[in-house]
Amino acid sequence: MLSVAVVGSGPSGVYTAQALLQQSLVPDVRVHVLDRLPTPYGLVRYGVAPDHEKIKSLQNSLRTVLEDDRVAFVGNVGVGGPDGVSPARLAELYHAVVYCVGASADRALAVPGEGLPGSYSATRFVSWYSAHPDIGADPFARDALEARSAVVIGMGNVAVDVARILARGAGELRRTDMPRAALGALERSRVRDVHIVGRRGPSQARFTTKELRELGALPGARVVVDPAELALDPAYTAPEEAPGAPVPPAVVRRNLEVLRGWSAEGGPVGGAAAPGGAGAARRVRLRFFLRPVELLERGGRVAGVRFARTAPDGAGGILDTGAYEDVEARLVLRAVGYRGVELPGLPFDPVRGTVPHAAGRVLRGGSPSPGEYVAGWIKRGPTGVIGSNRSCAKETVASLLADAPALTRRTAADDPLAVLRGWGLRPVEWSGWLSIERAEAELGRSLGRGPVKIPDWPGLLAAARDEDR
């Protein structure tokens, strides 16, 4: 039997497990999918916006893999770090270990004032409204949402997601699994202006047309775009001829069609505004060719953002024009990308934010390390969509299978979970996860809603241990 541990239960980890199940070179295979959290699905559970039910339904296909008899989910087991199992010790239990730990850190703006209260990463905001148990204290519920104006820096789908959540009426979010604290804070939110700001033009924005159109459909919200900023972009009249555009011309053309429909006075209000309600009279302003240079301070917290006005340089880049613009905001969210984090015990390339590898084989000192593999963002960097992890996983599994004859000559533990328990760990198995699901369904029923996420470690672990409910 080939015994494999997959570290990480998000899409890259589950697709790795699926590729191992679907192959025929090694018919007898056992896969343990480990996760630091007691819950599976990774960013599908804790990164996809709660109002994106269709994308969140991907959990159903991931679930099918994790319910296979040859697969075991092993939650509440960290790898690396002071409280986790070291990669060296984990390698003692399995013939091979595949690390699918993603890219959990966010990129910084590296501008003065970034550390002021009221300035956060979009990753933290997403984790808060998605009930990630690591968030703990609730800064957004306490004070950040008392702001009337918020700035989201970035032009990708994450930026659009957080802006949409800020501008969406909390009543619409009641039908989602958003936790009580986040929903209550959004119900009390005073935010009325949400600025989505990018340093380049719309032809280089990374959001999809679908995400863009969703902004225009928000009930009670009005989208505002400055046509002069659109006209600065070389792609405004000829998407196919835009120099250096990283977005396919067809996508640029569709995005520009949507943006042209929103004048400086604002596009049509989506749906019906709730009179006097939290969703009424909100504006979403898309701003282009503005580069953040400083977060402004007043009263010990963020008061706004100073931007340098940029312009196309004719070669696909931008240059500063010497002009500046200040945008008032007491809440600033940066959404400028993710970055991999070093896992103690594994080699790490700090420049790329990835583990050095060759076709998925971990490289130590430039040579493949027997039995160690990577897949997903920690392998290739935070690029692609969820589906990109499938081909990435298949490449890694192909390398692992090619190495299998040598790997299976090594000793592997007959019962790795028993060894983990002997080391003082308390794994949450699939039955524990099903108990968490039942507890979240019961919580939702008590609130007159569908399932509602449990947002804290004690609550999740208590639910996981209550397997007889």
Short mmCIF file of C-alpha atoms in Angstrom, two decimals:
data_model
loop_
_atom_site.label_atom_id
_atom_site.label_comp_id
_atom_site.label_asym_id
_atom_site.label_seq_id
_atom_site.Cartn_x
_atom_site.Cartn_y
_atom_site.Cartn_z
CA MET A 1 0.00 0.00 0.00
CA LEU A 2 1.12 3.54 -0.83
CA SER A 3 0.42 5.75 2.18
CA VAL A 4 0.25 9.50 1.42
CA ALA A 5 -0.39 12.53 3.60
CA VAL A 6 -1.79 15.65 1.92
CA VAL A 7 -1.31 18.76 4.06
CA GLY A 8 -4.17 21.17 3.35
CA SER A 9 -7.82 20.41 2.60
CA GLY A 10 -8.53 23.26 0.19
CA PRO A 11 -9.00 22.70 -3.54
CA SER A 12 -5.32 21.96 -4.25
CA GLY A 13 -5.19 19.37 -1.46
CA VAL A 14 -8.45 17.69 -2.36
CA TYR A 15 -7.57 17.67 -6.07
CA THR A 16 -4.27 16.01 -5.14
CA ALA A 17 -6.17 13.34 -3.22
CA GLN A 18 -8.55 12.92 -6.17
CA ALA A 19 -5.67 12.47 -8.62
CA LEU A 20 -4.21 9.76 -6.37
CA LEU A 21 -7.56 7.96 -6.30
CA GLN A 22 -8.09 8.17 -10.06
CA GLN A 23 -4.67 6.83 -11.10
CA SER A 24 -4.15 3.14 -11.93
CA LEU A 25 -0.38 2.72 -11.57
CA VAL A 26 -0.63 2.06 -7.83
CA PRO A 27 -4.01 0.41 -7.20
CA ASP A 28 -3.66 0.23 -3.40
CA VAL A 29 -3.41 3.75 -2.00
CA ARG A 30 -4.40 5.41 1.29
CA VAL A 31 -4.64 9.18 1.60
CA HIS A 32 -4.88 11.23 4.80
CA VAL A 33 -5.85 14.85 4.18
CA LEU A 34 -4.50 16.88 7.09
CA ASP A 35 -5.55 20.40 8.04
CA ARG A 36 -4.62 22.75 10.86
CA LEU A 37 -8.30 23.72 11.13
CA PRO A 38 -11.00 21.31 12.32
CA THR A 39 -12.96 22.11 9.15
CA PRO A 40 -12.24 21.13 5.53
CA TYR A 41 -12.36 23.03 2.20
CA GLY A 42 -9.81 25.79 2.89
CA LEU A 43 -10.46 28.98 0.93
CA VAL A 44 -13.74 27.64 -0.44
CA ARG A 45 -15.10 27.83 3.13
CA TYR A 46 -13.06 30.77 4.37
CA GLY A 47 -12.26 32.81 1.25
CA VAL A 48 -15.26 32.70 -1.10
CA ALA A 49 -17.73 35.50 -0.37
CA PRO A 50 -20.85 34.25 1.47
CA ASP A 51 -23.16 35.64 -1.22
CA HIS A 52 -21.40 33.59 -3.92
CA GLU A 53 -23.44 30.45 -3.32
CA LYS A 54 -22.62 28.91 -6.70
CA ILE A 55 -18.87 28.99 -6.11
CA LYS A 56 -19.31 27.82 -2.52
CA SER A 57 -21.23 24.82 -3.85
CA LEU A 58 -17.83 23.50 -5.00
CA GLN A 59 -17.72 22.07 -1.49
CA ASN A 60 -20.08 19.36 -2.71
CA SER A 61 -17.56 17.97 -5.22
CA LEU A 62 -14.70 18.30 -2.72
CA ARG A 63 -16.86 16.45 -0.20
CA THR A 64 -17.25 13.50 -2.57
CA VAL A 65 -13.48 13.00 -2.57
CA LEU A 66 -13.15 13.32 1.21
CA GLU A 67 -15.93 10.77 1.75
CA ASP A 68 -14.14 8.11 -0.32
CA ASP A 69 -13.25 5.04 1.76
CA ARG A 70 -9.59 5.39 0.78
CA VAL A 71 -9.42 8.95 2.13
CA ALA A 72 -9.49 10.19 5.72
CA PHE A 73 -9.90 13.82 6.78
CA VAL A 74 -7.61 14.64 9.70
CA GLY A 75 -8.39 18.11 11.03
CA ASN A 76 -6.96 20.03 13.98
CA VAL A 77 -3.43 18.85 13.11
CA GLY A 78 -0.95 21.61 12.34
CA VAL A 79 2.29 20.97 10.49
CA GLY A 80 5.34 23.09 11.26
CA GLY A 81 5.56 25.73 13.95
CA PRO A 82 5.83 25.30 17.72
CA ASP A 83 2.48 23.52 18.14
CA GLY A 84 2.54 21.43 14.99
CA VAL A 85 4.13 18.26 13.70
CA SER A 86 7.45 18.93 12.01
CA PRO A 87 7.84 17.84 8.37
CA ALA A 88 10.61 15.47 9.50
CA ARG A 89 8.32 13.69 11.99
CA LEU A 90 5.42 13.63 9.55
CA ALA A 91 7.68 11.94 6.98
CA GLU A 92 8.13 9.07 9.46
CA LEU A 93 4.44 8.20 9.23
CA TYR A 94 3.84 8.13 5.46
CA HIS A 95 5.59 7.06 2.28
CA ALA A 96 5.02 10.55 0.84
CA VAL A 97 3.77 13.94 2.00
CA VAL A 98 2.29 16.54 -0.37
CA TYR A 99 2.17 20.10 0.99
CA CYS A 100 -0.80 22.11 -0.27
CA VAL A 101 -0.67 24.93 2.28
CA GLY A 102 -1.57 27.80 -0.04
CA ALA A 103 -0.44 31.42 0.30
CA SER A 104 -1.91 32.76 3.52
CA ALA A 105 -0.15 36.12 3.86
CA ASP A 106 -1.22 39.32 2.13
CA ARG A 107 1.07 41.73 0.31
CA ALA A 108 1.75 45.05 1.96
CA LEU A 109 1.48 48.48 0.34
CA ALA A 110 4.75 49.57 1.98
CA VAL A 111 3.60 53.17 2.42
CA PRO A 112 3.67 55.42 5.50
CA GLY A 113 0.66 55.03 7.79
CA GLU A 114 -0.18 51.50 6.70
CA GLY A 115 -0.10 50.29 10.30
CA LEU A 116 -2.62 52.83 11.60
CA PRO A 117 -5.85 51.63 13.24
CA GLY A 118 -8.50 51.41 10.56
CA SER A 119 -6.03 50.01 8.00
CA TYR A 120 -6.40 46.29 7.36
CA SER A 121 -5.67 43.66 4.79
CA ALA A 122 -8.64 42.53 2.75
CA THR A 123 -7.61 39.01 3.77
CA ARG A 124 -8.40 39.85 7.39
CA PHE A 125 -11.73 41.39 6.45
CA VAL A 126 -12.65 38.33 4.37
CA SER A 127 -11.64 36.02 7.24
CA TRP A 128 -13.84 38.05 9.60
CA TYR A 129 -17.02 37.84 7.55
CA SER A 130 -16.23 34.21 6.66
CA ALA A 131 -15.91 33.20 10.36
CA HIS A 132 -12.27 32.09 10.26
CA PRO A 133 -11.49 31.02 13.84
CA ASP A 134 -8.06 32.68 13.88
CA ILE A 135 -9.54 36.20 13.76
CA GLY A 136 -10.55 36.24 17.41
CA ALA A 137 -11.34 39.81 18.55
CA ASP A 138 -13.67 41.69 16.25
CA PRO A 139 -12.09 45.03 15.23
CA PHE A 140 -14.54 45.55 12.39
CA ALA A 141 -17.55 45.21 14.66
CA ARG A 142 -16.02 47.53 17.29
CA ASP A 143 -15.04 50.60 15.31
CA ALA A 144 -13.98 50.25 11.67
CA LEU A 145 -17.52 50.05 10.31
CA GLU A 146 -18.37 53.35 11.98
CA ALA A 147 -16.61 54.94 9.01
CA ARG A 148 -18.82 56.61 6.42
CA SER A 149 -16.22 56.22 3.68
CA ALA A 150 -14.05 53.18 2.92
CA VAL A 151 -11.22 52.73 0.43
CA VAL A 152 -10.40 49.34 -1.08
CA ILE A 153 -7.00 49.36 -2.78
CA GLY A 154 -6.74 46.80 -5.55
CA MET A 155 -8.50 45.84 -8.77
CA GLY A 156 -8.97 42.09 -8.50
CA ASN A 157 -11.94 39.93 -7.56
CA VAL A 158 -11.04 40.08 -3.85
CA ALA A 159 -11.23 43.88 -3.94
CA VAL A 160 -14.62 43.70 -5.64
CA ASP A 161 -15.81 41.08 -3.15
CA VAL A 162 -15.04 43.15 -0.05
CA ALA A 163 -16.47 46.30 -1.65
CA ARG A 164 -19.64 44.42 -2.52
CA ILE A 165 -20.03 43.12 1.04
CA LEU A 166 -19.58 46.67 2.40
CA ALA A 167 -22.17 48.03 -0.04
CA ARG A 168 -24.67 45.19 0.16
CA GLY A 169 -27.62 45.47 2.50
CA ALA A 170 -27.28 43.23 5.54
CA GLY A 171 -30.83 41.97 5.02
CA GLU A 172 -29.71 40.22 1.84
CA LEU A 173 -26.84 38.59 3.72
CA ARG A 174 -29.14 36.96 6.26
CA ARG A 175 -29.74 34.10 3.86
CA THR A 176 -26.00 33.29 3.83
CA ASP A 177 -23.87 31.47 6.40
CA MET A 178 -22.23 34.70 7.59
CA PRO A 179 -21.59 34.61 11.36
CA ARG A 180 -23.80 36.59 13.73
CA ALA A 181 -21.18 39.15 14.79
CA ALA A 182 -20.26 40.09 11.23
CA LEU A 183 -23.90 40.28 10.12
CA GLY A 184 -24.78 42.43 13.13
CA ALA A 185 -21.87 44.79 12.45
CA LEU A 186 -22.88 45.17 8.81
CA GLU A 187 -26.45 45.90 9.89
CA ARG A 188 -25.08 48.77 12.00
CA SER A 189 -22.53 49.90 9.42
CA ARG A 190 -22.46 53.60 8.57
CA VAL A 191 -20.40 53.09 5.39
CA ARG A 192 -22.01 54.95 2.51
CA ASP A 193 -19.12 55.51 0.08
CA VAL A 194 -16.89 52.64 -1.04
CA HIS A 195 -13.95 53.54 -3.29
CA ILE A 196 -12.25 50.77 -5.30
CA VAL A 197 -8.93 52.21 -6.43
CA GLY A 198 -6.24 50.93 -8.81
CA ARG A 199 -2.95 52.43 -9.92
CA ARG A 200 -3.49 51.38 -13.54
CA GLY A 201 -6.34 51.57 -16.00
CA PRO A 202 -9.41 49.36 -16.45
CA SER A 203 -7.75 47.28 -19.18
CA GLN A 204 -5.30 45.98 -16.56
CA ALA A 205 -7.84 45.38 -13.81
CA ARG A 206 -7.98 41.72 -12.78
CA PHE A 207 -11.66 41.50 -11.89
CA THR A 208 -13.97 39.43 -14.05
CA THR A 209 -16.91 40.89 -15.93
CA LYS A 210 -19.27 38.82 -13.79
CA GLU A 211 -17.89 40.36 -10.58
CA LEU A 212 -18.11 43.82 -12.12
CA ARG A 213 -21.75 43.41 -13.16
CA GLU A 214 -22.66 42.25 -9.66
CA LEU A 215 -21.74 45.71 -8.36
CA GLY A 216 -24.33 47.29 -10.63
CA ALA A 217 -27.01 44.91 -9.37
CA LEU A 218 -26.65 45.76 -5.67
CA PRO A 219 -30.02 46.93 -4.33
CA GLY A 220 -29.89 50.54 -3.21
CA ALA A 221 -26.30 51.11 -4.35
CA ARG A 222 -25.11 53.34 -7.18
CA VAL A 223 -21.90 52.75 -9.11
CA VAL A 224 -19.88 55.82 -10.11
CA VAL A 225 -17.09 55.90 -12.71
CA ASP A 226 -15.22 58.94 -13.98
CA PRO A 227 -15.30 58.79 -17.81
CA ALA A 228 -12.11 60.88 -17.96
CA GLU A 229 -10.24 58.08 -16.18
CA LEU A 230 -11.60 55.53 -18.63
CA ALA A 231 -10.52 57.67 -21.56
CA LEU A 232 -6.93 57.74 -20.29
CA ASP A 233 -6.61 54.01 -20.93
CA PRO A 234 -5.19 53.09 -24.38
CA ALA A 235 -7.71 50.25 -24.51
CA TYR A 236 -10.65 52.63 -24.24
CA THR A 237 -11.09 52.74 -28.03
CA ALA A 238 -9.08 49.66 -29.09
CA PRO A 239 -8.87 46.82 -26.55
CA GLU A 240 -6.88 44.62 -28.95
CA GLU A 241 -4.14 47.23 -29.27
CA ALA A 242 -3.60 48.02 -25.59
CA PRO A 243 0.15 47.60 -24.91
CA GLY A 244 1.13 45.22 -22.15
CA ALA A 245 -2.44 44.46 -21.07
CA PRO A 246 -2.42 41.31 -18.86
CA VAL A 247 -6.13 40.74 -19.41
CA PRO A 248 -7.45 39.10 -22.62
CA PRO A 249 -8.86 41.70 -25.08
CA ALA A 250 -12.31 40.07 -25.05
CA VAL A 251 -12.51 40.49 -21.27
CA VAL A 252 -11.25 44.07 -21.52
CA ARG A 253 -13.92 44.84 -24.11
CA ARG A 254 -16.71 43.41 -21.94
CA ASN A 255 -15.46 45.25 -18.86
CA LEU A 256 -15.26 48.55 -20.72
CA GLU A 257 -18.81 48.10 -22.00
CA VAL A 258 -20.00 47.78 -18.41
CA LEU A 259 -17.89 50.70 -17.17
CA ARG A 260 -19.02 53.01 -19.98
CA GLY A 261 -22.57 52.50 -18.79
CA TRP A 262 -21.71 54.09 -15.46
CA SER A 263 -21.16 57.81 -15.91
CA ALA A 264 -19.67 60.24 -13.41
CA GLU A 265 -23.24 60.80 -12.15
CA GLY A 266 -23.56 57.09 -11.49
CA GLY A 267 -25.22 54.13 -13.08
CA PRO A 268 -28.76 53.07 -12.28
CA VAL A 269 -29.47 52.06 -8.71
CA GLY A 270 -29.61 48.27 -8.58
CA GLY A 271 -32.90 46.87 -7.31
CA ALA A 272 -35.00 48.82 -4.88
CA ALA A 273 -33.42 50.85 -2.11
CA ALA A 274 -34.64 50.06 1.36
CA PRO A 275 -36.02 53.39 2.62
CA GLY A 276 -33.99 54.44 5.64
CA GLY A 277 -32.36 51.00 5.78
CA ALA A 278 -28.70 50.03 5.92
CA GLY A 279 -28.63 49.34 2.18
CA ALA A 280 -29.97 52.72 1.07
CA ALA A 281 -28.03 55.42 -0.76
CA ARG A 282 -24.65 53.68 -0.91
CA ARG A 283 -22.20 54.57 -3.65
CA VAL A 284 -19.44 52.41 -5.11
CA ARG A 285 -16.81 54.52 -6.86
CA LEU A 286 -14.35 52.84 -9.22
CA ARG A 287 -11.20 54.94 -9.54
CA PHE A 288 -8.30 54.34 -11.90
CA PHE A 289 -4.75 55.68 -12.35
CA LEU A 290 -4.26 56.46 -8.65
CA ARG A 291 -1.27 55.04 -6.75
CA PRO A 292 -1.36 55.06 -2.92
CA VAL A 293 1.61 56.91 -1.41
CA GLU A 294 0.48 57.53 2.19
CA LEU A 295 -2.30 56.75 4.64
CA LEU A 296 -3.29 59.94 6.40
CA GLU A 297 -3.82 60.14 10.15
CA ARG A 298 -6.21 62.06 12.36
CA GLY A 299 -6.97 61.35 16.00
CA GLY A 300 -4.63 58.36 16.08
CA ARG A 301 -6.27 56.42 13.24
CA VAL A 302 -6.66 56.40 9.48
CA ALA A 303 -8.42 59.46 8.10
CA GLY A 304 -7.78 59.05 4.38
CA VAL A 305 -5.41 58.01 1.61
CA ARG A 306 -3.11 60.21 -0.43
CA PHE A 307 -2.80 59.04 -4.02
CA ALA A 308 -0.38 60.02 -6.76
CA ARG A 309 -2.11 60.51 -10.09
CA THR A 310 -0.61 58.20 -12.71
CA ALA A 311 -0.88 57.98 -16.49
CA PRO A 312 -0.07 55.34 -19.11
CA ASP A 313 3.58 55.38 -20.24
CA GLY A 314 2.75 54.01 -23.70
CA ALA A 315 4.46 50.66 -23.08
CA GLY A 316 1.92 48.98 -20.80
CA GLY A 317 3.19 50.61 -17.61
CA ILE A 318 2.43 53.81 -15.73
CA LEU A 319 4.26 56.95 -14.67
CA ASP A 320 3.53 59.54 -11.99
CA THR A 321 2.18 62.86 -13.25
CA GLY A 322 3.23 64.91 -10.21
CA ALA A 323 -0.39 65.48 -9.16
CA TYR A 324 -1.90 64.16 -5.93
CA GLU A 325 -5.39 63.49 -4.63
CA ASP A 326 -6.58 62.81 -1.08
CA VAL A 327 -9.58 60.54 -0.49
CA GLU A 328 -11.21 60.67 2.93
CA ALA A 329 -11.72 57.28 4.58
CA ARG A 330 -11.67 55.87 8.11
CA LEU A 331 -11.50 52.33 6.78
CA VAL A 332 -8.82 51.21 4.31
CA LEU A 333 -8.58 47.65 2.99
CA ARG A 334 -5.65 46.55 0.85
CA ALA A 335 -6.32 43.80 -1.69
CA VAL A 336 -3.08 43.73 -3.67
CA GLY A 337 -2.35 40.02 -3.65
CA TYR A 338 -1.36 37.04 -1.53
CA ARG A 339 2.02 35.65 -0.59
CA GLY A 340 3.24 32.25 0.55
CA VAL A 341 4.49 31.81 4.12
CA GLU A 342 7.49 29.73 5.12
CA LEU A 343 6.59 26.43 6.74
CA PRO A 344 9.26 25.61 9.36
CA GLY A 345 11.11 22.51 8.29
CA LEU A 346 10.60 23.01 4.53
CA PRO A 347 12.89 24.94 2.18
CA PHE A 348 11.49 28.28 1.10
CA ASP A 349 12.20 30.86 -1.59
CA PRO A 350 11.50 34.22 0.08
CA VAL A 351 11.56 36.10 -3.22
CA ARG A 352 8.92 33.97 -4.93
CA GLY A 353 7.09 33.03 -1.72
CA THR A 354 7.10 29.37 -2.75
CA VAL A 355 8.80 26.07 -1.90
CA PRO A 356 11.56 25.25 -4.45
CA HIS A 357 10.50 22.28 -6.52
CA ALA A 358 10.91 20.39 -9.79
CA ALA A 359 7.58 19.22 -11.23
CA GLY A 360 6.23 19.17 -7.68
CA ARG A 361 9.22 17.40 -6.06
CA VAL A 362 10.54 19.49 -3.15
CA LEU A 363 14.15 20.52 -3.69
CA ARG A 364 16.58 20.59 -0.79
CA GLY A 365 19.97 21.98 -1.73
CA GLY A 366 18.93 21.80 -5.38
CA SER A 367 18.13 18.06 -5.29
CA PRO A 368 14.75 16.32 -4.97
CA SER A 369 13.92 15.33 -1.40
CA PRO A 370 12.53 11.77 -1.42
CA GLY A 371 8.88 11.65 -0.38
CA GLU A 372 8.29 15.42 -0.21
CA TYR A 373 6.05 17.22 -2.72
CA VAL A 374 4.11 20.45 -3.18
CA ALA A 375 0.98 21.49 -5.06
CA GLY A 376 -1.15 24.61 -5.32
CA TRP A 377 -0.12 28.16 -4.50
CA ILE A 378 2.84 27.16 -2.32
CA LYS A 379 4.16 25.44 -5.45
CA ARG A 380 3.46 27.97 -8.19
CA GLY A 381 2.54 31.19 -6.36
CA PRO A 382 -0.94 32.78 -5.97
CA THR A 383 -1.97 32.60 -9.62
CA GLY A 384 -4.88 31.13 -11.54
CA VAL A 385 -8.41 30.28 -10.51
CA ILE A 386 -9.68 27.42 -8.36
CA GLY A 387 -9.71 25.07 -11.34
CA SER A 388 -6.01 25.76 -12.02
CA ASN A 389 -5.22 23.61 -8.98
CA ARG A 390 -6.47 20.49 -10.75
CA SER A 391 -3.75 20.39 -13.43
CA CYS A 392 -1.17 21.52 -10.88
CA ALA A 393 -2.11 18.60 -8.62
CA LYS A 394 -1.97 16.12 -11.50
CA GLU A 395 1.61 17.15 -12.34
CA THR A 396 2.69 16.64 -8.74
CA VAL A 397 0.92 13.28 -8.46
CA ALA A 398 2.58 12.11 -11.68
CA SER A 399 5.97 12.81 -10.10
CA LEU A 400 4.95 11.03 -6.90
CA LEU A 401 3.76 7.96 -8.79
CA ALA A 402 6.98 7.81 -10.77
CA ASP A 403 8.81 7.70 -7.43
CA ALA A 404 6.39 5.21 -5.84
CA PRO A 405 8.50 2.03 -6.32
CA ALA A 406 11.29 3.55 -4.24
CA LEU A 407 8.95 5.23 -1.76
CA THR A 408 7.05 2.06 -0.85
CA ARG A 409 10.31 0.39 0.19
CA ARG A 410 10.35 2.83 3.11
CA THR A 411 8.57 2.09 6.38
CA ALA A 412 5.24 3.84 7.01
CA ALA A 413 3.09 3.76 10.14
CA ASP A 414 0.26 1.23 10.17
CA ASP A 415 -1.97 3.70 12.04
CA PRO A 416 -0.71 7.29 11.67
CA LEU A 417 -3.66 8.71 13.64
CA ALA A 418 -2.77 6.58 16.65
CA VAL A 419 0.78 7.92 16.48
CA LEU A 420 -0.49 11.51 16.25
CA ARG A 421 -2.65 10.95 19.32
CA GLY A 422 0.36 9.49 21.09
CA TRP A 423 2.19 12.72 20.35
CA GLY A 424 -0.52 14.62 22.22
CA LEU A 425 -2.59 15.79 19.23
CA ARG A 426 -6.39 15.50 19.08
CA PRO A 427 -7.33 14.97 15.43
CA VAL A 428 -10.84 15.91 14.28
CA GLU A 429 -11.96 13.19 11.88
CA TRP A 430 -14.79 13.28 9.34
CA SER A 431 -17.37 12.37 11.96
CA GLY A 432 -16.25 15.42 13.96
CA TRP A 433 -16.68 17.64 10.91
CA LEU A 434 -20.20 16.24 10.38
CA SER A 435 -20.93 17.15 13.99
CA ILE A 436 -19.76 20.73 13.30
CA GLU A 437 -22.09 20.84 10.30
CA ARG A 438 -25.02 19.75 12.46
CA ALA A 439 -24.17 22.34 15.11
CA GLU A 440 -24.06 25.11 12.48
CA ALA A 441 -27.41 23.99 11.09
CA GLU A 442 -28.90 24.07 14.59
CA LEU A 443 -27.44 27.52 15.22
CA GLY A 444 -28.99 28.78 11.99
CA ARG A 445 -32.40 27.33 12.87
CA SER A 446 -32.31 29.06 16.24
CA LEU A 447 -31.74 32.37 14.42
CA GLY A 448 -34.36 31.78 11.74
CA ARG A 449 -31.67 31.34 9.09
CA GLY A 450 -29.95 28.59 7.16
CA PRO A 451 -26.71 27.13 8.53
CA VAL A 452 -24.60 29.80 10.30
CA LYS A 453 -20.87 29.34 10.76
CA ILE A 454 -19.32 28.91 14.19
CA PRO A 455 -16.59 31.58 14.26
CA ASP A 456 -14.25 30.51 17.08
CA TRP A 457 -11.91 27.67 18.01
CA PRO A 458 -13.64 26.68 21.28
CA GLY A 459 -17.03 26.52 19.57
CA LEU A 460 -15.75 24.46 16.64
CA LEU A 461 -13.84 22.00 18.82
CA ALA A 462 -16.75 21.62 21.25
CA ALA A 463 -19.07 20.86 18.32
CA ALA A 464 -16.56 18.41 16.84
CA ARG A 465 -16.35 16.46 20.09
CA ASP A 466 -20.12 16.24 20.39
CA GLU A 467 -20.36 13.47 17.81
CA ASP A 468 -23.43 11.83 19.37
CA ARG A 469 -25.77 14.76 18.80
#
